[in-house]
Amino acid sequence: MNDPQDTVGPPGSRTVALSARGLSKEFRGFRAVKDVDLDVVEGEVHALVGPNGAGKTTLFNLLTGYLKPTSGTITVHGKDITGKEPEQIAHEGVARSFQITSLFDNLTPREHLELALQGMAGGGMRFWRSDSLLRRHRGRADELLEHVGLAGLAERPAGELAYGQKRALEMALVLALDPQVMLLDEPTAGMGREDVDRTIELVRQVAAGRTVVFVDHNMHVVGSLADHVTVLMSGEVLARGTYEQVRNDERVVAAYLGEDTHA
Amino acid sequence: MSTTTETDSPGTAPAPAGGGPALLGRTRGRWLLLAAGLVLALVLPWVIYPPVAMDIAAWALFAVALDLLLGYAGLLSFGHAAFWGGSAYVAGLTALHWGLPFPLAALAGAGFAMLLAWPIGVLSVRRSGIYFAMVTLAFAQMLYFIVNQWRGLTGGENGLQGVPVHFFGLEAVETDAFFFYYAALPLILLGMWFAWRVVHSPFGRVLVATRDNPARARALGYDVERYRILVFVISAGLAGLAGGVFAISHGFVSLQEVAWQTSGKVVLLTVLGGIGTLWGGIVGAIVIVILEDQLASSGFEGIGIITGSVFIAVVLLFRRGIWGTVSDALARRRGERPAAEAVSAADGEEGL
């Protein structure tokens, strides 16, 4: 319906949830991300794709404050968040997951979620109170565990969970922050077909009423979920549009050399 | 179609067995342990020369304070002598010049240690691992040189002589080390209780999370640096409380208290006992202080060689320290998983 180029520049009547302008990141002379413009419209699912080394994860780290941009600006719902710290960005309603599963191995899934819920609600600095205070979040924590299918594993240390279960917990942690914008870094990385389909279903569910940006190599996932796709190549935006549009874009085809069919 | 497919969800494995009885057993075990610790603290001056008993108690609190930082926040301070020794001087000076009762003098020292720790913490928590250790060491060395140079106040290398014990005119406490021990013990136990409170608080939970995975803790909205600064200040306060009591009990403050060897010794005690348990530091203090006292009274010159060898042996053979190794063995005998809250120093550094 819209021309793909319309997603850049003045968004018109649509509200832009997350936006980047002229975003660049240089590491000792190497420009990992070059002058990237990105507009993620509120409520959409937006995929970032590109070959390895295209700068997808660097862009993610810039958007969530784990890296500071060399130049450019980032806004969330019109508010400038450029240069803010990760925890401040989390409080702005932008939550992220990690490509490599990043959990607290000694904590149980329930404790993870209690911690995440407390992170948003506040009160973590209370060193003079009993940690039984965290139990007030237990109800919500168990709901989230149920939602991602971990209800039976609430009390097992996360280090002992199977890979797919860890990914599910990762997703539950993002959901616990009740974010307006979710950034998922390769939510299906390393998963078998069955887990991939389950994850697609889960993302589809949680995307209702939220804005989702995700990175994935799996074109099946991208095709199933994404309203819009931005293709990165060597740190630059190569193409953008709907999945069908970018899939047939000759520059994208050239960049991937048909790679998109086997994943 | 959009509902979760529960039958084939990733979490169909049964919940781990063992809720009630095992938990009850562990709780009872903790109470027994606490009771045993209290009894030991109370009988100590009957079985050991009272000033040595006081040294053990003070060093035990110092080690607990360091463990709070090292074991629970994963930060290795190599400058804690600044807080122990800084407080020792403040406690000594306030007792000497203002005639403060010793508990107030020790608390004044602890307060000074916290004030000192605030800027040092702010400047050093940006680093972790060996850099954190080096930055804290540098600040502690600065304090050492100030104390050494400011002879008019501190007595320089002669130390602060003739620190009196004031205790509301109670002569037994003021003159007899045996009674002094019982007057000072509540301060030590209060400090240990406080460390326990911090570990088992919402703050303590976040602290362990920032130790194990700081990047993830930030993604959950926690300002990791603020947590690290606060635990650094709390740890310094407890180290200061211990140093203040130690100084008063000795009746003088030596330059040794702010020297780097003291920072090294408390790390040694804590790692030897086992980090991340709080009890480990107490065990380490008992072992090392008694060992040093025995060697010193037998006229042996090379104390450092012996304690150093013990340290190396324990670190090589029992990576989790004395307490960690024993409690793991006990847990395994009862068929439980070893306590997860305890980690080795190396594990604490892996976070980022």
XYZ file of C-alpha atoms in Angstrom:
615
model
C 0.000 0.000 0.000
C 2.676 2.483 0.987
C 5.728 3.062 -1.012
C 8.575 1.529 0.981
C 10.519 4.786 0.940
C 7.661 6.366 2.865
C 8.800 4.772 6.085
C 11.638 7.269 6.097
C 11.133 10.955 6.494
C 8.012 12.579 7.842
C 5.778 9.774 9.014
C 2.596 11.668 8.298
C -0.364 10.546 10.312
C 1.290 7.399 11.694
C 3.011 7.670 15.037
C 6.652 6.741 15.018
C 7.558 4.714 18.119
C 11.284 4.422 17.600
C 13.341 6.515 15.279
C 16.992 6.912 14.392
C 18.478 9.717 12.323
C 21.935 9.629 10.760
C 23.086 7.044 13.253
C 26.758 6.088 12.954
C 29.147 4.093 15.085
C 32.849 4.054 14.524
C 35.284 1.642 16.190
C 38.853 2.864 15.758
C 38.257 4.035 12.224
C 35.992 1.131 11.287
C 32.438 2.307 10.704
C 30.184 -0.520 11.815
C 27.026 1.517 11.340
C 26.923 4.286 8.730
C 24.371 7.045 8.669
C 21.379 4.836 9.365
C 17.870 6.265 9.325
C 15.214 4.076 10.843
C 11.546 4.663 11.571
C 9.553 2.066 13.395
C 5.869 2.831 13.357
C 3.884 2.261 16.511
C 2.310 -1.170 16.659
C 4.268 -2.694 13.798
C 6.657 -5.614 13.747
C 9.857 -4.511 12.110
C 12.633 -6.873 11.078
C 16.296 -5.984 10.687
C 18.027 -8.366 8.362
C 21.366 -8.534 6.643
C 24.365 -10.769 6.248
C 26.782 -11.344 9.131
C 28.707 -8.201 9.947
C 26.023 -5.968 8.475
C 25.823 -4.060 11.760
C 22.516 -5.413 13.062
C 23.667 -6.152 16.584
C 25.693 -2.925 16.713
C 22.548 -1.036 15.744
C 20.645 -2.871 18.485
C 23.289 -1.947 21.017
C 23.104 1.684 19.915
C 19.316 1.751 20.202
C 19.430 0.317 23.733
C 22.343 2.354 25.090
C 24.911 -0.436 25.309
C 26.967 1.509 22.781
C 27.111 5.265 22.378
C 26.710 6.514 18.801
C 29.539 8.438 17.184
C 26.896 10.654 15.601
C 23.180 10.744 15.027
C 20.112 10.770 17.248
C 17.629 8.239 18.600
C 14.119 9.087 19.736
C 11.396 7.049 21.411
C 7.925 8.454 20.889
C 9.547 11.747 20.003
C 11.738 11.855 23.112
C 15.461 12.054 22.543
C 17.243 9.143 24.226
C 20.602 9.526 22.493
C 23.459 8.798 24.890
C 21.255 7.491 27.701
C 22.276 4.482 29.743
C 20.687 1.055 29.145
C 18.783 1.130 32.429
C 17.360 4.574 31.638
C 16.242 3.381 28.228
C 14.592 0.376 29.882
C 12.627 2.824 32.021
C 11.598 4.674 28.840
C 9.678 1.569 27.840
C 12.210 0.018 25.501
C 13.178 -3.526 26.460
C 15.586 -5.834 24.723
C 16.530 -9.463 24.623
C 20.007 -10.764 23.952
C 21.267 -12.786 21.022
C 23.354 -14.995 23.272
C 21.117 -16.114 26.101
C 21.906 -13.835 28.985
C 20.468 -15.044 32.267
C 21.435 -15.362 35.922
C 22.385 -19.024 36.141
C 21.957 -19.268 39.911
C 18.472 -17.784 39.955
C 15.285 -19.658 39.204
C 12.929 -18.448 36.447
C 10.575 -17.102 39.097
C 13.391 -15.160 40.760
C 14.376 -13.770 37.358
C 10.912 -12.399 36.829
C 10.570 -11.069 40.363
C 13.809 -9.213 39.791
C 12.640 -7.846 36.444
C 9.287 -6.731 37.866
C 11.038 -5.054 40.804
C 13.379 -3.363 38.299
C 10.416 -1.560 36.811
C 8.464 -1.036 40.032
C 11.490 0.241 41.986
C 12.603 -0.576 45.504
C 15.770 -2.454 44.642
C 17.900 -0.175 46.798
C 16.151 -1.204 50.025
C 19.007 -2.939 51.813
C 17.282 -2.719 55.181
C 14.218 -4.775 54.231
C 13.716 -8.509 53.835
C 13.949 -9.986 50.365
C 10.549 -11.573 50.980
C 9.306 -8.222 49.647
C 10.003 -9.609 46.196
C 7.193 -12.081 46.726
C 4.685 -9.355 46.005
C 5.632 -9.819 42.343
C 5.131 -13.576 42.459
C 1.628 -13.588 41.026
C 2.607 -11.640 37.949
C 5.835 -13.635 37.637
C 3.925 -16.913 37.557
C 1.511 -15.518 34.972
C 4.421 -14.672 32.716
C 5.990 -18.085 33.226
C 2.698 -19.694 32.313
C 2.497 -17.485 29.253
C 5.839 -18.619 27.856
C 5.290 -22.228 28.891
C 7.666 -22.409 31.863
C 5.092 -22.824 34.621
C 6.440 -26.222 35.691
C 10.008 -24.973 35.922
C 9.539 -21.945 38.153
C 11.953 -23.191 40.806
C 14.730 -24.763 38.793
C 17.996 -22.799 38.499
C 18.151 -21.177 35.073
C 21.551 -22.741 34.452
C 19.884 -26.150 34.334
C 17.239 -25.246 31.765
C 17.319 -26.570 28.216
C 18.210 -24.146 25.455
C 14.658 -23.569 24.225
C 13.499 -22.984 27.793
C 16.210 -20.402 28.325
C 15.062 -18.587 25.200
C 11.507 -18.680 26.537
C 12.685 -17.202 29.840
C 14.561 -14.536 27.917
C 11.279 -13.600 26.265
C 9.418 -13.614 29.579
C 11.996 -11.200 30.998
C 11.378 -8.754 28.171
C 7.637 -9.067 28.714
C 8.037 -8.494 32.454
C 9.214 -4.974 31.698
C 5.878 -4.379 29.954
C 7.637 -2.367 27.272
C 6.081 -0.240 24.569
C 8.918 -1.154 22.264
C 10.488 -4.622 22.296
C 13.831 -5.236 20.672
C 14.490 -8.928 20.141
C 17.974 -9.886 19.053
C 17.652 -13.159 17.130
C 14.794 -14.613 19.158
C 15.063 -17.936 17.290
C 18.871 -18.215 17.197
C 19.991 -21.816 17.347
C 16.463 -23.242 17.630
C 15.021 -26.291 15.976
C 12.031 -25.964 13.695
C 9.478 -26.731 16.397
C 10.834 -24.147 18.824
C 11.033 -21.620 16.003
C 7.346 -22.020 15.226
C 6.477 -21.738 18.904
C 8.544 -18.573 19.195
C 6.893 -17.051 16.120
C 3.523 -17.710 17.719
C 4.678 -16.161 20.998
C 6.075 -13.040 19.340
C 2.882 -12.660 17.356
C 0.876 -12.794 20.572
C 2.983 -10.351 22.520
C 3.239 -7.977 19.561
C -0.416 -7.088 19.990
C -0.464 -3.520 21.267
C 3.314 -3.196 21.165
C 6.009 -2.244 18.748
C 8.524 -4.967 17.986
C 11.889 -4.723 16.296
C 13.747 -7.951 15.781
C 16.852 -9.287 14.133
C 16.713 -12.713 12.590
C 18.560 -14.696 9.982
C 15.688 -17.049 9.480
C 13.680 -15.768 6.513
C 10.768 -17.966 7.485
C 10.571 -16.015 10.761
C 10.968 -12.680 9.018
C 8.333 -13.543 6.432
C 5.869 -14.746 9.071
C 6.175 -11.829 11.444
C 7.452 -8.645 9.883
C 5.224 -5.828 8.668
C 8.299 -4.010 7.478
C 11.853 -5.091 6.828
C 15.028 -3.043 6.834
C 17.994 -4.662 5.123
C 21.426 -3.683 6.356
C 24.608 -4.267 4.437
C 28.063 -3.229 5.631
C 26.497 -0.927 8.171
C 24.248 0.878 5.725
C 20.587 0.604 4.889
C 20.421 -1.314 1.631
C 16.678 -1.540 1.233
C 13.437 -1.268 3.145
C 9.841 -2.159 2.609
C 7.536 -5.092 3.126
C 8.973 -8.582 3.120
C 7.750 -9.180 -0.444
C 9.256 -5.908 -1.605
C 12.706 -6.443 -0.167
C 12.767 -10.098 -1.156
C 12.399 -9.108 -4.772
C 14.751 -6.154 -4.534
C 17.634 -6.911 -6.838
C 20.214 -5.285 -4.565
C 19.070 -7.507 -1.714
C 19.125 -10.572 -3.899
C 22.621 -9.666 -5.027
C 23.764 -9.139 -1.430
C 22.435 -12.456 -0.274
C 23.174 -14.395 -3.479
C 20.094 -16.435 -2.864
C 21.039 -16.995 0.743
C 17.505 -16.159 1.856
C 16.091 -19.374 0.531
C 18.009 -21.867 2.604
C 17.665 -20.360 6.025
C -5.078 -20.519 17.355
C -3.450 -17.667 19.146
C -3.481 -19.354 22.544
C -0.328 -20.963 23.854
C 0.030 -24.594 22.954
C 0.527 -25.856 26.454
C 0.954 -29.523 25.707
C 4.103 -29.102 23.657
C 5.385 -26.004 25.432
C 9.081 -26.031 26.375
C 8.275 -26.425 30.060
C 6.695 -29.836 30.334
C 9.432 -31.390 32.450
C 8.327 -32.022 36.040
C 9.161 -29.528 38.732
C 12.209 -30.410 40.806
C 11.309 -32.575 43.763
C 11.906 -31.575 47.340
C 10.077 -28.514 48.621
C 8.935 -28.720 52.225
C 11.031 -31.113 54.285
C 14.397 -30.281 52.719
C 13.681 -26.577 53.131
C 12.687 -27.067 56.745
C 15.883 -29.003 57.345
C 17.939 -26.250 55.825
C 16.219 -23.581 57.902
C 16.806 -25.578 61.073
C 20.403 -26.082 60.019
C 20.815 -22.342 59.676
C 19.439 -21.706 63.157
C 21.702 -24.352 64.631
C 24.643 -22.809 62.860
C 23.737 -19.365 64.129
C 23.364 -20.700 67.682
C 26.737 -22.445 67.428
C 28.330 -19.240 66.180
C 26.880 -17.245 69.057
C 28.043 -19.783 71.628
C 31.508 -19.727 70.108
C 31.565 -15.914 70.225
C 30.521 -16.005 73.890
C 33.021 -18.613 75.101
C 35.948 -17.391 73.000
C 37.660 -15.253 75.703
C 37.455 -18.217 78.113
C 39.485 -20.443 75.826
C 41.715 -17.874 74.160
C 43.682 -14.973 75.585
C 40.984 -12.207 75.567
C 42.881 -9.617 73.466
C 43.391 -12.312 70.806
C 39.704 -13.174 71.000
C 38.960 -9.497 70.376
C 41.315 -9.502 67.382
C 39.494 -12.521 65.963
C 36.117 -10.823 66.342
C 37.314 -7.580 64.764
C 39.022 -9.319 61.859
C 35.974 -11.535 61.379
C 33.765 -8.468 60.927
C 36.362 -6.929 58.616
C 36.332 -10.104 56.506
C 32.526 -10.199 56.475
C 32.567 -6.592 55.250
C 34.951 -7.492 52.441
C 32.912 -10.560 51.564
C 29.855 -8.370 51.116
C 31.764 -6.599 48.379
C 33.791 -9.476 46.937
C 31.392 -12.365 47.354
C 28.094 -10.649 46.630
C 29.012 -7.793 44.316
C 32.013 -9.478 42.672
C 34.259 -6.497 43.383
C 37.745 -7.171 44.740
C 38.883 -4.194 46.784
C 42.562 -4.054 47.480
C 42.241 -0.871 49.467
C 40.052 -1.777 52.402
C 42.814 -0.850 54.844
C 41.785 2.749 54.113
C 38.439 2.136 55.821
C 39.635 -0.132 58.609
C 42.666 2.058 59.323
C 40.988 5.397 58.622
C 38.326 4.482 61.138
C 40.957 3.234 63.584
C 42.556 6.691 63.584
C 39.243 8.520 63.927
C 38.129 6.215 66.746
C 41.509 6.615 68.442
C 41.528 10.392 68.076
C 37.966 10.898 69.296
C 38.601 8.642 72.294
C 41.899 10.376 73.033
C 40.907 14.019 72.582
C 37.169 14.061 73.176
C 36.955 11.187 75.612
C 34.219 9.493 73.615
C 32.956 6.172 75.000
C 34.464 3.486 72.811
C 31.248 2.358 71.048
C 30.634 5.936 69.924
C 34.279 6.345 68.925
C 34.060 3.183 66.806
C 30.806 4.355 65.245
C 32.371 7.748 64.512
C 35.191 5.867 62.798
C 32.687 3.844 60.787
C 30.931 7.047 59.767
C 34.234 8.518 58.632
C 34.989 5.360 56.652
C 31.657 5.688 54.839
C 32.269 9.343 54.033
C 35.683 8.398 52.694
C 34.246 5.469 50.708
C 31.658 7.560 48.884
C 33.986 9.470 46.538
C 36.357 6.497 46.240
C 33.417 4.287 45.307
C 32.086 6.760 42.756
C 35.507 6.938 41.117
C 36.346 3.234 41.206
C 33.132 1.284 40.448
C 33.367 2.260 36.802
C 36.110 -0.317 36.615
C 35.864 -3.964 37.504
C 38.230 -6.875 38.001
C 41.886 -6.096 38.433
C 41.357 -2.406 37.560
C 38.955 -1.985 40.449
C 41.513 -3.604 42.756
C 44.247 -1.258 41.504
C 42.154 1.910 41.777
C 41.106 1.076 45.344
C 44.721 0.264 46.201
C 45.812 3.636 44.816
C 43.320 5.515 46.983
C 44.320 3.532 50.047
C 47.972 4.361 49.389
C 47.077 8.044 49.185
C 45.514 7.813 52.632
C 48.591 5.961 53.889
C 50.853 8.805 52.791
C 48.576 11.453 54.277
C 48.499 9.620 57.619
C 52.259 9.134 57.522
C 52.937 12.807 56.726
C 50.437 14.368 59.131
C 52.547 13.676 62.185
C 50.965 16.345 64.346
C 47.647 14.535 64.227
C 48.499 10.876 63.691
C 51.949 10.494 65.186
C 53.353 9.448 61.815
C 55.224 6.197 61.941
C 55.094 6.110 65.742
C 51.355 5.711 65.536
C 48.746 7.127 67.832
C 49.766 6.246 71.380
C 47.759 5.972 74.568
C 44.229 5.589 73.253
C 41.998 5.206 76.311
C 38.975 3.009 76.719
C 36.008 5.001 77.960
C 32.905 3.106 78.833
C 30.616 5.203 80.982
C 32.927 4.825 83.972
C 32.600 1.060 84.097
C 36.053 0.203 85.332
C 35.977 -3.532 84.583
C 35.421 -2.848 80.882
C 37.870 0.047 80.778
C 40.757 -1.896 82.273
C 40.151 -5.609 81.696
C 40.363 -7.043 78.177
C 38.094 -9.906 79.207
C 35.191 -7.584 80.028
C 36.017 -5.256 77.176
C 35.445 -8.182 74.830
C 31.876 -8.595 76.060
C 31.237 -4.868 75.854
C 32.517 -4.737 72.261
C 30.959 -7.982 71.049
C 27.475 -6.461 70.507
C 29.001 -3.939 68.074
C 30.664 -6.745 66.124
C 27.520 -8.867 66.093
C 25.445 -5.845 65.074
C 27.778 -5.332 62.132
C 27.493 -8.982 61.128
C 23.735 -8.924 61.469
C 23.663 -5.845 59.265
C 25.713 -7.615 56.586
C 23.277 -10.531 56.746
C 20.354 -8.115 56.433
C 21.897 -6.526 53.333
C 22.552 -9.899 51.703
C 18.972 -11.056 52.299
C 17.280 -7.855 51.143
C 15.856 -6.745 47.802
C 19.120 -4.853 47.418
C 21.110 -8.041 48.053
C 19.193 -9.861 45.337
C 19.955 -7.122 42.825
C 23.568 -7.098 43.943
C 24.018 -10.776 43.117
C 22.365 -10.153 39.758
C 24.778 -7.310 38.992
C 27.638 -9.625 39.957
C 26.522 -12.527 37.767
C 25.367 -10.593 34.716
C 25.686 -6.803 34.882
C 24.607 -6.265 31.281
C 21.359 -8.117 31.867
C 20.767 -6.328 35.165
C 20.954 -3.045 33.278
C 18.487 -4.309 30.674
C 16.082 -4.933 33.560
C 16.354 -1.279 34.515
C 18.930 -1.437 37.307
C 21.607 1.221 37.514
C 24.495 -1.147 38.284
C 26.875 1.609 39.343
C 24.533 2.953 41.998
C 24.248 -0.510 43.519
C 27.994 -0.933 43.481
C 28.619 2.447 45.084
C 26.115 1.723 47.845
C 27.525 -1.709 48.666
C 31.025 -0.229 48.629
C 29.973 2.378 51.193
C 28.197 -0.199 53.372
C 31.206 -2.504 53.209
C 33.507 0.371 54.152
C 31.272 1.273 57.092
C 31.424 -2.268 58.463
C 35.174 -2.454 57.883
C 35.422 0.845 59.746
C 33.370 -0.422 62.666
C 35.734 -3.391 62.940
C 38.826 -1.182 62.668
C 37.526 1.194 65.323
C 36.933 -1.588 67.837
C 40.340 -3.078 66.986
C 42.128 0.237 67.614
C 40.442 0.858 70.961
C 41.103 -2.674 72.130
C 44.810 -2.291 71.385
C 45.046 1.119 73.015
C 47.024 2.524 70.120
C 46.777 2.896 66.340
C 49.723 1.897 64.235
C 50.497 3.014 60.706
C 50.178 -0.661 59.811
C 46.384 -0.330 59.927
C 46.308 1.813 56.774
C 49.127 -0.068 55.006
C 48.521 -2.212 51.927
C 49.486 -5.363 53.846
C 46.303 -4.955 55.883
C 44.239 -4.777 52.673
C 46.005 -7.913 51.507
C 45.465 -9.714 54.792
C 41.702 -9.224 54.782
C 41.478 -10.492 51.203
C 43.523 -13.507 52.280
C 41.256 -14.195 55.283
C 38.104 -13.915 53.219
C 39.239 -16.030 50.288
C 40.736 -18.596 52.651
C 37.451 -18.918 54.527
C 35.390 -18.921 51.345
C 33.649 -16.020 49.686
C 29.963 -15.435 49.115
C 28.863 -17.045 52.389
C 29.601 -14.416 55.102
C 30.556 -17.349 57.386
C 33.709 -17.896 55.360
C 35.276 -14.653 56.537
C 34.644 -15.595 60.153
C 36.340 -18.961 59.666
C 39.241 -17.316 57.858
C 39.693 -14.820 60.695
C 39.713 -17.551 63.332
C 42.286 -19.616 61.437
C 44.666 -16.811 60.489
C 44.562 -14.779 63.698
C 45.160 -17.874 65.848
C 47.880 -19.103 63.508
C 49.648 -15.752 63.579
C 49.329 -15.520 67.335
C 50.775 -19.008 67.845
C 53.655 -18.346 65.472
C 54.396 -14.953 67.008
C 54.393 -16.258 70.579
C 56.698 -19.118 69.623
C 59.170 -16.510 68.393
C 58.934 -17.629 64.783
C 60.065 -14.901 62.396
C 58.612 -15.911 59.035
C 54.876 -15.603 59.761
C 54.214 -14.334 56.260
C 55.738 -17.466 54.736
C 53.432 -19.733 56.716
C 50.217 -17.763 56.155
C 51.129 -17.310 52.511
C 51.715 -21.037 52.082
C 48.415 -21.867 53.780
C 46.707 -19.410 51.471
C 48.244 -20.856 48.314
C 47.435 -24.418 49.419
C 43.794 -23.556 50.104
C 43.339 -21.636 46.872
C 44.861 -24.467 44.849
C 43.170 -27.373 46.628
C 39.873 -25.877 47.744
C 38.850 -23.162 45.350
C 35.718 -22.365 47.304
C 37.658 -21.808 50.522
C 37.273 -23.666 53.805
C 33.629 -22.833 54.384
C 32.578 -23.359 50.776
C 34.296 -26.735 50.581
C 32.869 -28.011 53.865
C 29.319 -26.851 53.174
C 29.415 -28.332 49.660
C 30.568 -31.655 51.054
C 27.778 -31.612 53.660
C 25.172 -30.705 51.049
C 26.336 -33.527 48.823
C 26.129 -35.987 51.710
C 22.539 -34.957 52.289
C 21.956 -35.406 48.572
C 21.275 -31.758 47.871
C 22.691 -29.485 45.299
C 25.597 -27.432 46.647
C 24.535 -23.951 47.692
C 24.215 -21.800 44.628
C 24.715 -18.483 46.364
C 28.407 -19.125 46.849
C 30.703 -18.577 43.923
C 34.418 -18.509 43.424
C 36.196 -15.252 42.752
C 36.742 -16.175 39.119
C 33.048 -16.761 38.523
C 32.267 -13.297 39.764
C 34.369 -11.718 37.074
C 32.696 -13.414 34.162
C 29.655 -11.171 34.043
C 30.550 -8.915 31.157
